[in-house]
C-alpha cells in the first residue's frame, strides 16, 4: 500500500528518501537530546518529533585572497597568480618569483572539569569582549597541542591543569582555523583571571551561559560535551563548522555543522 502511494506522489517519495538517509537519521537522533539553555544550532534536519525541515544550501566554496602583499624573502610586491601545476591563486613575488603559501592556524584549548562543573573565562579583549569562552588560543611554534592548551589555560585562567584526553577537533574552513580541545582537570582548585580575562568561573552544566558564549567553536564544543555527559558516555568528536560570509564570530545562527563524527 505505501510503496504505490509514494510512487504516485513524487514529493512524498523524495521526502521519504531524505528521512531514510543515514545523515538525517543521525541528526534526528541528536536533536532528540535536551540541552540546557541552549539555542538550536541550525542543521540540515531538525526536531525530535521526527519531522524534517528543508536542508540548507551547501556552503559556498571558499575563495581565499592572499593577504601577503610583499615578498618575505626580498621585499618586492607580490601578485596573485596560479602557479604551474597548482589550482589555487597564490601570492607570487613579482621579482624573485617565490610562491608564498598561507595555511590554517591551529587553536588549542582546555575544557577543564572540576566537581561536575566546567571552567569558563569572560574575555577582556576583542573580538567578543565580555563574552564567555573556554581558555584557548593559537598554538606556538615549538610546543605540542597539549602543551599549548595547558599554557593558554594558565595564561587566561591562572590554572595549572593536567590533560586528560582530546575531546574535539573542529575545522572552520572559511576563517582558516582548526581547533583541538582537550579535557583537563585542575591540579589544585585555584584559578583567577589572567591578563586577557575579566573573570573566571566554574559552571554546572545547567548554568552554562549559552546565550553569552564567544565563538561558534565554543558553542559547539559545550553542546557536544553536555550531550555526552547526559548520555553517560564522553566521546571524541570531529566536525566542520561552516560559517556564513559576513557573520559575526558570536552569532548563534551564523554557522552549520557538517561531517560530525563521534567515537
PDB file of C-alpha atoms in Angstrom:
ATOM      1  CA  UNK A   1       0.000   0.000   0.000  1.00  0.00           C
ATOM      2  CA  UNK A   2       2.728   2.510   0.986  1.00  0.00           C
ATOM      3  CA  UNK A   3       5.065   1.979  -1.976  1.00  0.00           C
ATOM      4  CA  UNK A   4       2.378   2.530  -4.703  1.00  0.00           C
ATOM      5  CA  UNK A   5       1.231   5.637  -2.797  1.00  0.00           C
ATOM      6  CA  UNK A   6       4.775   7.019  -2.701  1.00  0.00           C
ATOM      7  CA  UNK A   7       5.329   6.274  -6.382  1.00  0.00           C
ATOM      8  CA  UNK A   8       2.177   8.152  -7.277  1.00  0.00           C
ATOM      9  CA  UNK A   9       3.327  11.200  -5.299  1.00  0.00           C
ATOM     10  CA  UNK A  10       6.915  12.178  -6.254  1.00  0.00           C
ATOM     11  CA  UNK A  11       7.143  14.768  -3.445  1.00  0.00           C
ATOM     12  CA  UNK A  12       6.323  12.142  -0.810  1.00  0.00           C
ATOM     13  CA  UNK A  13       8.841   9.753  -2.358  1.00  0.00           C
ATOM     14  CA  UNK A  14      11.540  12.459  -2.216  1.00  0.00           C
ATOM     15  CA  UNK A  15      10.815  13.212   1.441  1.00  0.00           C
ATOM     16  CA  UNK A  16      10.814   9.537   2.377  1.00  0.00           C
ATOM     17  CA  UNK A  17      14.209   9.103   0.771  1.00  0.00           C
ATOM     18  CA  UNK A  18      15.579  12.060   2.746  1.00  0.00           C
ATOM     19  CA  UNK A  19      14.245  10.759   6.025  1.00  0.00           C
ATOM     20  CA  UNK A  20      15.787   7.344   5.417  1.00  0.00           C
ATOM     21  CA  UNK A  21      19.276   8.712   4.725  1.00  0.00           C
ATOM     22  CA  UNK A  22      21.983   7.995   7.368  1.00  0.00           C
ATOM     23  CA  UNK A  23      22.742  11.734   7.798  1.00  0.00           C
ATOM     24  CA  UNK A  24      19.113  12.635   8.501  1.00  0.00           C
ATOM     25  CA  UNK A  25      18.629   9.731  10.923  1.00  0.00           C
ATOM     26  CA  UNK A  26      21.780  10.851  12.794  1.00  0.00           C
ATOM     27  CA  UNK A  27      20.553  14.453  13.049  1.00  0.00           C
ATOM     28  CA  UNK A  28      17.096  13.386  14.219  1.00  0.00           C
ATOM     29  CA  UNK A  29      18.625  11.243  16.955  1.00  0.00           C
ATOM     30  CA  UNK A  30      20.940  14.078  18.061  1.00  0.00           C
ATOM     31  CA  UNK A  31      18.175  16.675  18.126  1.00  0.00           C
ATOM     32  CA  UNK A  32      16.107  14.475  20.434  1.00  0.00           C
ATOM     33  CA  UNK A  33      18.560  15.139  23.283  1.00  0.00           C
ATOM     34  CA  UNK A  34      17.518  18.041  25.570  1.00  0.00           C
ATOM     35  CA  UNK A  35      20.090  20.749  26.186  1.00  0.00           C
ATOM     36  CA  UNK A  36      20.343  23.295  28.978  1.00  0.00           C
ATOM     37  CA  UNK A  37      19.673  26.916  27.971  1.00  0.00           C
ATOM     38  CA  UNK A  38      20.969  26.129  24.507  1.00  0.00           C
ATOM     39  CA  UNK A  39      19.547  27.875  21.423  1.00  0.00           C
ATOM     40  CA  UNK A  40      19.284  25.479  18.470  1.00  0.00           C
ATOM     41  CA  UNK A  41      22.218  25.282  16.123  1.00  0.00           C
ATOM     42  CA  UNK A  42      20.983  25.274  12.543  1.00  0.00           C
ATOM     43  CA  UNK A  43      21.372  21.834  10.995  1.00  0.00           C
ATOM     44  CA  UNK A  44      20.214  20.078   7.868  1.00  0.00           C
ATOM     45  CA  UNK A  45      17.343  18.367   9.683  1.00  0.00           C
ATOM     46  CA  UNK A  46      15.702  19.157  12.982  1.00  0.00           C
ATOM     47  CA  UNK A  47      13.120  18.335  15.616  1.00  0.00           C
ATOM     48  CA  UNK A  48      12.983  15.400  17.964  1.00  0.00           C
ATOM     49  CA  UNK A  49       9.358  14.896  16.870  1.00  0.00           C
ATOM     50  CA  UNK A  50      10.569  13.134  13.720  1.00  0.00           C
ATOM     51  CA  UNK A  51       9.582  15.881  11.267  1.00  0.00           C
ATOM     52  CA  UNK A  52      12.184  17.053   8.787  1.00  0.00           C
ATOM     53  CA  UNK A  53      12.858  20.533   7.503  1.00  0.00           C
ATOM     54  CA  UNK A  54      14.422  21.541   4.168  1.00  0.00           C
ATOM     55  CA  UNK A  55      18.186  21.112   4.137  1.00  0.00           C
ATOM     56  CA  UNK A  56      20.195  24.350   3.889  1.00  0.00           C
ATOM     57  CA  UNK A  57      22.077  25.086   0.712  1.00  0.00           C
ATOM     58  CA  UNK A  58      25.594  23.608   0.693  1.00  0.00           C
ATOM     59  CA  UNK A  59      28.285  26.049   1.851  1.00  0.00           C
ATOM     60  CA  UNK A  60      29.754  28.193  -0.874  1.00  0.00           C
ATOM     61  CA  UNK A  61      33.275  27.328  -1.937  1.00  0.00           C
ATOM     62  CA  UNK A  62      35.824  29.379  -0.015  1.00  0.00           C
ATOM     63  CA  UNK A  63      37.816  31.610  -2.354  1.00  0.00           C
ATOM     64  CA  UNK A  64      40.783  32.774  -0.318  1.00  0.00           C
ATOM     65  CA  UNK A  65      42.503  36.003  -1.260  1.00  0.00           C
ATOM     66  CA  UNK A  66      46.077  36.153  -0.040  1.00  0.00           C
ATOM     67  CA  UNK A  67      46.983  38.888   2.439  1.00  0.00           C
ATOM     68  CA  UNK A  68      50.692  38.659   1.616  1.00  0.00           C
ATOM     69  CA  UNK A  69      51.387  41.948  -0.165  1.00  0.00           C
ATOM     70  CA  UNK A  70      55.182  41.856  -0.098  1.00  0.00           C
ATOM     71  CA  UNK A  71      57.657  39.014  -0.512  1.00  0.00           C
ATOM     72  CA  UNK A  72      59.116  37.967   2.880  1.00  0.00           C
ATOM     73  CA  UNK A  73      62.306  36.919   1.066  1.00  0.00           C
ATOM     74  CA  UNK A  74      63.188  40.030  -0.955  1.00  0.00           C
ATOM     75  CA  UNK A  75      60.586  42.646  -0.041  1.00  0.00           C
ATOM     76  CA  UNK A  76      59.216  43.114  -3.540  1.00  0.00           C
ATOM     77  CA  UNK A  77      55.438  43.373  -4.142  1.00  0.00           C
ATOM     78  CA  UNK A  78      53.559  40.166  -4.781  1.00  0.00           C
ATOM     79  CA  UNK A  79      50.893  39.466  -7.362  1.00  0.00           C
ATOM     80  CA  UNK A  80      48.070  36.957  -7.341  1.00  0.00           C
ATOM     81  CA  UNK A  81      48.607  34.133  -9.801  1.00  0.00           C
ATOM     82  CA  UNK A  82      48.034  30.412 -10.198  1.00  0.00           C
ATOM     83  CA  UNK A  83      51.487  28.767 -10.279  1.00  0.00           C
ATOM     84  CA  UNK A  84      52.219  25.999 -12.772  1.00  0.00           C
ATOM     85  CA  UNK A  85      50.823  22.693 -11.539  1.00  0.00           C
ATOM     86  CA  UNK A  86      48.633  24.413  -8.939  1.00  0.00           C
ATOM     87  CA  UNK A  87      44.888  25.018  -8.859  1.00  0.00           C
ATOM     88  CA  UNK A  88      44.637  27.947  -6.457  1.00  0.00           C
ATOM     89  CA  UNK A  89      45.516  31.613  -6.543  1.00  0.00           C
ATOM     90  CA  UNK A  90      48.734  32.276  -4.623  1.00  0.00           C
ATOM     91  CA  UNK A  91      50.853  35.277  -3.687  1.00  0.00           C
ATOM     92  CA  UNK A  92      53.776  35.184  -6.123  1.00  0.00           C
ATOM     93  CA  UNK A  93      56.727  37.566  -5.832  1.00  0.00           C
ATOM     94  CA  UNK A  94      56.888  39.896  -8.834  1.00  0.00           C
ATOM     95  CA  UNK A  95      60.689  39.987  -8.585  1.00  0.00           C
ATOM     96  CA  UNK A  96      62.173  36.680  -7.391  1.00  0.00           C
ATOM     97  CA  UNK A  97      59.178  34.532  -8.361  1.00  0.00           C
ATOM     98  CA  UNK A  98      58.802  32.785  -4.989  1.00  0.00           C
ATOM     99  CA  UNK A  99      55.387  31.358  -4.246  1.00  0.00           C
ATOM    100  CA  UNK A 100      54.073  32.084  -0.752  1.00  0.00           C
ATOM    101  CA  UNK A 101      51.508  29.745   0.792  1.00  0.00           C
ATOM    102  CA  UNK A 102      49.118  30.513   3.638  1.00  0.00           C
ATOM    103  CA  UNK A 103      47.991  27.707   5.931  1.00  0.00           C
ATOM    104  CA  UNK A 104      45.233  27.418   8.542  1.00  0.00           C
ATOM    105  CA  UNK A 105      46.018  28.425  12.112  1.00  0.00           C
ATOM    106  CA  UNK A 106      45.788  25.882  14.923  1.00  0.00           C
ATOM    107  CA  UNK A 107      43.824  26.906  18.019  1.00  0.00           C
ATOM    108  CA  UNK A 108      44.168  24.786  21.159  1.00  0.00           C
ATOM    109  CA  UNK A 109      42.350  24.918  24.468  1.00  0.00           C
ATOM    110  CA  UNK A 110      41.074  23.073  27.510  1.00  0.00           C
ATOM    111  CA  UNK A 111      37.665  22.010  28.706  1.00  0.00           C
ATOM    112  CA  UNK A 112      38.522  21.960  32.401  1.00  0.00           C
ATOM    113  CA  UNK A 113      36.326  19.714  34.566  1.00  0.00           C
ATOM    114  CA  UNK A 114      36.067  20.164  38.344  1.00  0.00           C
ATOM    115  CA  UNK A 115      33.320  18.926  40.703  1.00  0.00           C
ATOM    116  CA  UNK A 116      30.941  18.287  37.770  1.00  0.00           C
ATOM    117  CA  UNK A 117      31.473  21.830  36.509  1.00  0.00           C
ATOM    118  CA  UNK A 118      33.444  23.396  33.662  1.00  0.00           C
ATOM    119  CA  UNK A 119      35.809  26.372  33.817  1.00  0.00           C
ATOM    120  CA  UNK A 120      34.970  29.374  31.629  1.00  0.00           C
ATOM    121  CA  UNK A 121      36.679  32.739  31.170  1.00  0.00           C
ATOM    122  CA  UNK A 122      34.985  36.045  30.298  1.00  0.00           C
ATOM    123  CA  UNK A 123      37.010  37.793  27.618  1.00  0.00           C
ATOM    124  CA  UNK A 124      38.774  41.080  28.331  1.00  0.00           C
ATOM    125  CA  UNK A 125      39.845  41.571  24.707  1.00  0.00           C
ATOM    126  CA  UNK A 126      38.248  41.793  21.288  1.00  0.00           C
ATOM    127  CA  UNK A 127      36.789  40.045  19.464  1.00  0.00           C
ATOM    128  CA  UNK A 128      33.840  39.039  21.670  1.00  0.00           C
ATOM    129  CA  UNK A 129      34.761  41.288  24.595  1.00  0.00           C
ATOM    130  CA  UNK A 130      32.725  40.397  27.695  1.00  0.00           C
ATOM    131  CA  UNK A 131      31.565  37.004  26.416  1.00  0.00           C
ATOM    132  CA  UNK A 132      32.420  33.629  27.935  1.00  0.00           C
ATOM    133  CA  UNK A 133      34.809  31.111  26.404  1.00  0.00           C
ATOM    134  CA  UNK A 134      36.945  28.110  27.159  1.00  0.00           C
ATOM    135  CA  UNK A 135      40.598  29.024  27.774  1.00  0.00           C
ATOM    136  CA  UNK A 136      42.137  28.668  24.313  1.00  0.00           C
ATOM    137  CA  UNK A 137      44.448  30.380  21.847  1.00  0.00           C
ATOM    138  CA  UNK A 138      46.877  29.953  18.986  1.00  0.00           C
ATOM    139  CA  UNK A 139      49.444  27.172  19.125  1.00  0.00           C
ATOM    140  CA  UNK A 140      53.035  28.427  19.279  1.00  0.00           C
ATOM    141  CA  UNK A 141      55.947  27.071  17.268  1.00  0.00           C
ATOM    142  CA  UNK A 142      57.938  24.572  19.337  1.00  0.00           C
ATOM    143  CA  UNK A 143      55.105  23.248  21.526  1.00  0.00           C
ATOM    144  CA  UNK A 144      52.728  20.306  21.197  1.00  0.00           C
ATOM    145  CA  UNK A 145      48.978  20.803  21.006  1.00  0.00           C
ATOM    146  CA  UNK A 146      48.579  19.567  24.597  1.00  0.00           C
ATOM    147  CA  UNK A 147      51.356  21.866  25.830  1.00  0.00           C
ATOM    148  CA  UNK A 148      49.774  24.819  24.062  1.00  0.00           C
ATOM    149  CA  UNK A 149      46.351  24.080  25.543  1.00  0.00           C
ATOM    150  CA  UNK A 150      47.830  23.897  29.047  1.00  0.00           C
ATOM    151  CA  UNK A 151      49.763  27.144  28.510  1.00  0.00           C
ATOM    152  CA  UNK A 152      46.664  29.000  27.292  1.00  0.00           C
ATOM    153  CA  UNK A 153      44.732  27.809  30.348  1.00  0.00           C
ATOM    154  CA  UNK A 154      47.496  29.047  32.632  1.00  0.00           C
ATOM    155  CA  UNK A 155      47.624  32.412  30.841  1.00  0.00           C
ATOM    156  CA  UNK A 156      43.882  33.051  30.704  1.00  0.00           C
ATOM    157  CA  UNK A 157      42.711  31.438  33.965  1.00  0.00           C
ATOM    158  CA  UNK A 158      45.934  31.156  36.030  1.00  0.00           C
ATOM    159  CA  UNK A 159      45.024  27.479  36.335  1.00  0.00           C
ATOM    160  CA  UNK A 160      47.552  24.648  36.393  1.00  0.00           C
ATOM    161  CA  UNK A 161      45.888  21.683  34.668  1.00  0.00           C
ATOM    162  CA  UNK A 162      46.530  18.060  33.802  1.00  0.00           C
ATOM    163  CA  UNK A 163      45.461  16.972  30.314  1.00  0.00           C
ATOM    164  CA  UNK A 164      43.031  14.024  30.451  1.00  0.00           C
ATOM    165  CA  UNK A 165      42.259  13.300  26.784  1.00  0.00           C
ATOM    166  CA  UNK A 166      41.481  15.008  23.479  1.00  0.00           C
ATOM    167  CA  UNK A 167      37.786  15.864  23.264  1.00  0.00           C
ATOM    168  CA  UNK A 168      37.128  17.588  19.937  1.00  0.00           C
ATOM    169  CA  UNK A 169      38.670  18.741  16.688  1.00  0.00           C
ATOM    170  CA  UNK A 170      36.663  21.440  14.929  1.00  0.00           C
ATOM    171  CA  UNK A 171      37.600  22.757  11.478  1.00  0.00           C
ATOM    172  CA  UNK A 172      36.365  26.200  10.351  1.00  0.00           C
ATOM    173  CA  UNK A 173      37.436  26.466   6.685  1.00  0.00           C
ATOM    174  CA  UNK A 174      36.083  29.955   5.988  1.00  0.00           C
ATOM    175  CA  UNK A 175      38.348  31.641   8.540  1.00  0.00           C
ATOM    176  CA  UNK A 176      41.236  29.172   8.219  1.00  0.00           C
ATOM    177  CA  UNK A 177      41.178  27.793  11.760  1.00  0.00           C
ATOM    178  CA  UNK A 178      41.326  24.292  13.215  1.00  0.00           C
ATOM    179  CA  UNK A 179      40.547  23.776  16.920  1.00  0.00           C
ATOM    180  CA  UNK A 180      41.767  20.985  19.182  1.00  0.00           C
ATOM    181  CA  UNK A 181      40.062  20.980  22.578  1.00  0.00           C
ATOM    182  CA  UNK A 182      41.329  18.757  25.400  1.00  0.00           C
ATOM    183  CA  UNK A 183      39.527  17.585  28.510  1.00  0.00           C
ATOM    184  CA  UNK A 184      41.598  18.566  31.542  1.00  0.00           C
ATOM    185  CA  UNK A 185      41.409  18.660  35.329  1.00  0.00           C
ATOM    186  CA  UNK A 186      42.698  21.181  37.847  1.00  0.00           C
ATOM    187  CA  UNK A 187      45.862  20.091  39.672  1.00  0.00           C
ATOM    188  CA  UNK A 188      44.831  22.396  42.513  1.00  0.00           C
ATOM    189  CA  UNK A 189      41.430  24.101  42.973  1.00  0.00           C
ATOM    190  CA  UNK A 190      42.923  27.517  42.253  1.00  0.00           C
ATOM    191  CA  UNK A 191      42.194  29.828  39.343  1.00  0.00           C
ATOM    192  CA  UNK A 192      41.838  33.568  38.706  1.00  0.00           C
ATOM    193  CA  UNK A 193      41.533  35.914  35.715  1.00  0.00           C
ATOM    194  CA  UNK A 194      44.630  36.279  33.578  1.00  0.00           C
ATOM    195  CA  UNK A 195      45.589  39.358  31.566  1.00  0.00           C
ATOM    196  CA  UNK A 196      43.046  38.573  28.826  1.00  0.00           C
ATOM    197  CA  UNK A 197      40.119  37.673  31.140  1.00  0.00           C
ATOM    198  CA  UNK A 198      37.647  39.799  33.086  1.00  0.00           C
ATOM    199  CA  UNK A 199      36.690  36.896  35.339  1.00  0.00           C
ATOM    200  CA  UNK A 200      36.771  33.109  35.546  1.00  0.00           C
ATOM    201  CA  UNK A 201      34.149  30.810  36.999  1.00  0.00           C
ATOM    202  CA  UNK A 202      33.077  27.183  37.270  1.00  0.00           C
ATOM    203  CA  UNK A 203      29.662  26.451  35.735  1.00  0.00           C
ATOM    204  CA  UNK A 204      27.383  23.482  36.293  1.00  0.00           C
ATOM    205  CA  UNK A 205      26.004  22.113  33.027  1.00  0.00           C
ATOM    206  CA  UNK A 206      22.576  23.637  33.666  1.00  0.00           C
ATOM    207  CA  UNK A 207      24.171  27.047  34.235  1.00  0.00           C
ATOM    208  CA  UNK A 208      26.412  27.278  31.172  1.00  0.00           C
ATOM    209  CA  UNK A 209      25.631  30.719  29.624  1.00  0.00           C
ATOM    210  CA  UNK A 210      24.929  29.530  26.078  1.00  0.00           C
ATOM    211  CA  UNK A 211      23.399  32.918  25.226  1.00  0.00           C
ATOM    212  CA  UNK A 212      26.681  34.646  26.105  1.00  0.00           C
ATOM    213  CA  UNK A 213      29.368  32.391  24.611  1.00  0.00           C
ATOM    214  CA  UNK A 214      32.043  33.961  22.475  1.00  0.00           C
ATOM    215  CA  UNK A 215      32.507  31.764  19.394  1.00  0.00           C
ATOM    216  CA  UNK A 216      30.807  29.088  17.323  1.00  0.00           C
ATOM    217  CA  UNK A 217      33.593  26.638  18.211  1.00  0.00           C
ATOM    218  CA  UNK A 218      32.912  27.082  21.936  1.00  0.00           C
ATOM    219  CA  UNK A 219      29.141  26.737  21.490  1.00  0.00           C
ATOM    220  CA  UNK A 220      29.564  23.511  19.537  1.00  0.00           C
ATOM    221  CA  UNK A 221      32.132  22.080  21.957  1.00  0.00           C
ATOM    222  CA  UNK A 222      29.988  22.718  25.032  1.00  0.00           C
ATOM    223  CA  UNK A 223      26.845  21.381  23.383  1.00  0.00           C
ATOM    224  CA  UNK A 224      28.625  18.167  22.457  1.00  0.00           C
ATOM    225  CA  UNK A 225      30.085  17.876  25.949  1.00  0.00           C
ATOM    226  CA  UNK A 226      26.678  18.473  27.573  1.00  0.00           C
ATOM    227  CA  UNK A 227      25.093  15.772  25.419  1.00  0.00           C
ATOM    228  CA  UNK A 228      27.901  13.321  26.206  1.00  0.00           C
ATOM    229  CA  UNK A 229      27.715  13.841  29.968  1.00  0.00           C
ATOM    230  CA  UNK A 230      23.952  13.389  29.990  1.00  0.00           C
ATOM    231  CA  UNK A 231      24.195  10.247  27.870  1.00  0.00           C
ATOM    232  CA  UNK A 232      26.797   8.797  30.254  1.00  0.00           C
ATOM    233  CA  UNK A 233      29.426   8.372  27.534  1.00  0.00           C
ATOM    234  CA  UNK A 234      32.047  11.018  26.714  1.00  0.00           C
ATOM    235  CA  UNK A 235      33.356  10.614  23.156  1.00  0.00           C
ATOM    236  CA  UNK A 236      35.886  12.216  20.862  1.00  0.00           C
ATOM    237  CA  UNK A 237      34.230  14.495  18.306  1.00  0.00           C
ATOM    238  CA  UNK A 238      35.171  15.797  14.889  1.00  0.00           C
ATOM    239  CA  UNK A 239      33.106  18.190  12.789  1.00  0.00           C
ATOM    240  CA  UNK A 240      33.296  21.021  10.300  1.00  0.00           C
ATOM    241  CA  UNK A 241      31.774  24.381  11.212  1.00  0.00           C
ATOM    242  CA  UNK A 242      30.717  26.175   8.055  1.00  0.00           C
ATOM    243  CA  UNK A 243      30.425  29.851   8.902  1.00  0.00           C
ATOM    244  CA  UNK A 244      28.426  32.188   6.703  1.00  0.00           C
ATOM    245  CA  UNK A 245      30.150  35.050   4.926  1.00  0.00           C
ATOM    246  CA  UNK A 246      29.955  38.310   6.853  1.00  0.00           C
ATOM    247  CA  UNK A 247      28.595  36.707  10.040  1.00  0.00           C
ATOM    248  CA  UNK A 248      29.710  37.838  13.486  1.00  0.00           C
ATOM    249  CA  UNK A 249      32.004  35.307  15.236  1.00  0.00           C
ATOM    250  CA  UNK A 250      29.488  35.034  18.093  1.00  0.00           C
ATOM    251  CA  UNK A 251      26.283  34.951  16.014  1.00  0.00           C
ATOM    252  CA  UNK A 252      24.458  31.816  17.257  1.00  0.00           C
ATOM    253  CA  UNK A 253      22.863  31.282  13.843  1.00  0.00           C
ATOM    254  CA  UNK A 254      25.855  32.063  11.660  1.00  0.00           C
ATOM    255  CA  UNK A 255      27.012  28.509  11.028  1.00  0.00           C
ATOM    256  CA  UNK A 256      26.059  24.939  10.176  1.00  0.00           C
ATOM    257  CA  UNK A 257      27.641  21.711  11.452  1.00  0.00           C
ATOM    258  CA  UNK A 258      28.732  19.114   8.907  1.00  0.00           C
ATOM    259  CA  UNK A 259      30.663  15.832   8.882  1.00  0.00           C
ATOM    260  CA  UNK A 260      30.105  15.197  12.588  1.00  0.00           C
ATOM    261  CA  UNK A 261      31.867  12.041  13.796  1.00  0.00           C
ATOM    262  CA  UNK A 262      31.734  10.853  17.415  1.00  0.00           C
ATOM    263  CA  UNK A 263      33.805   7.858  18.530  1.00  0.00           C
TER     264      UNK A 263
END
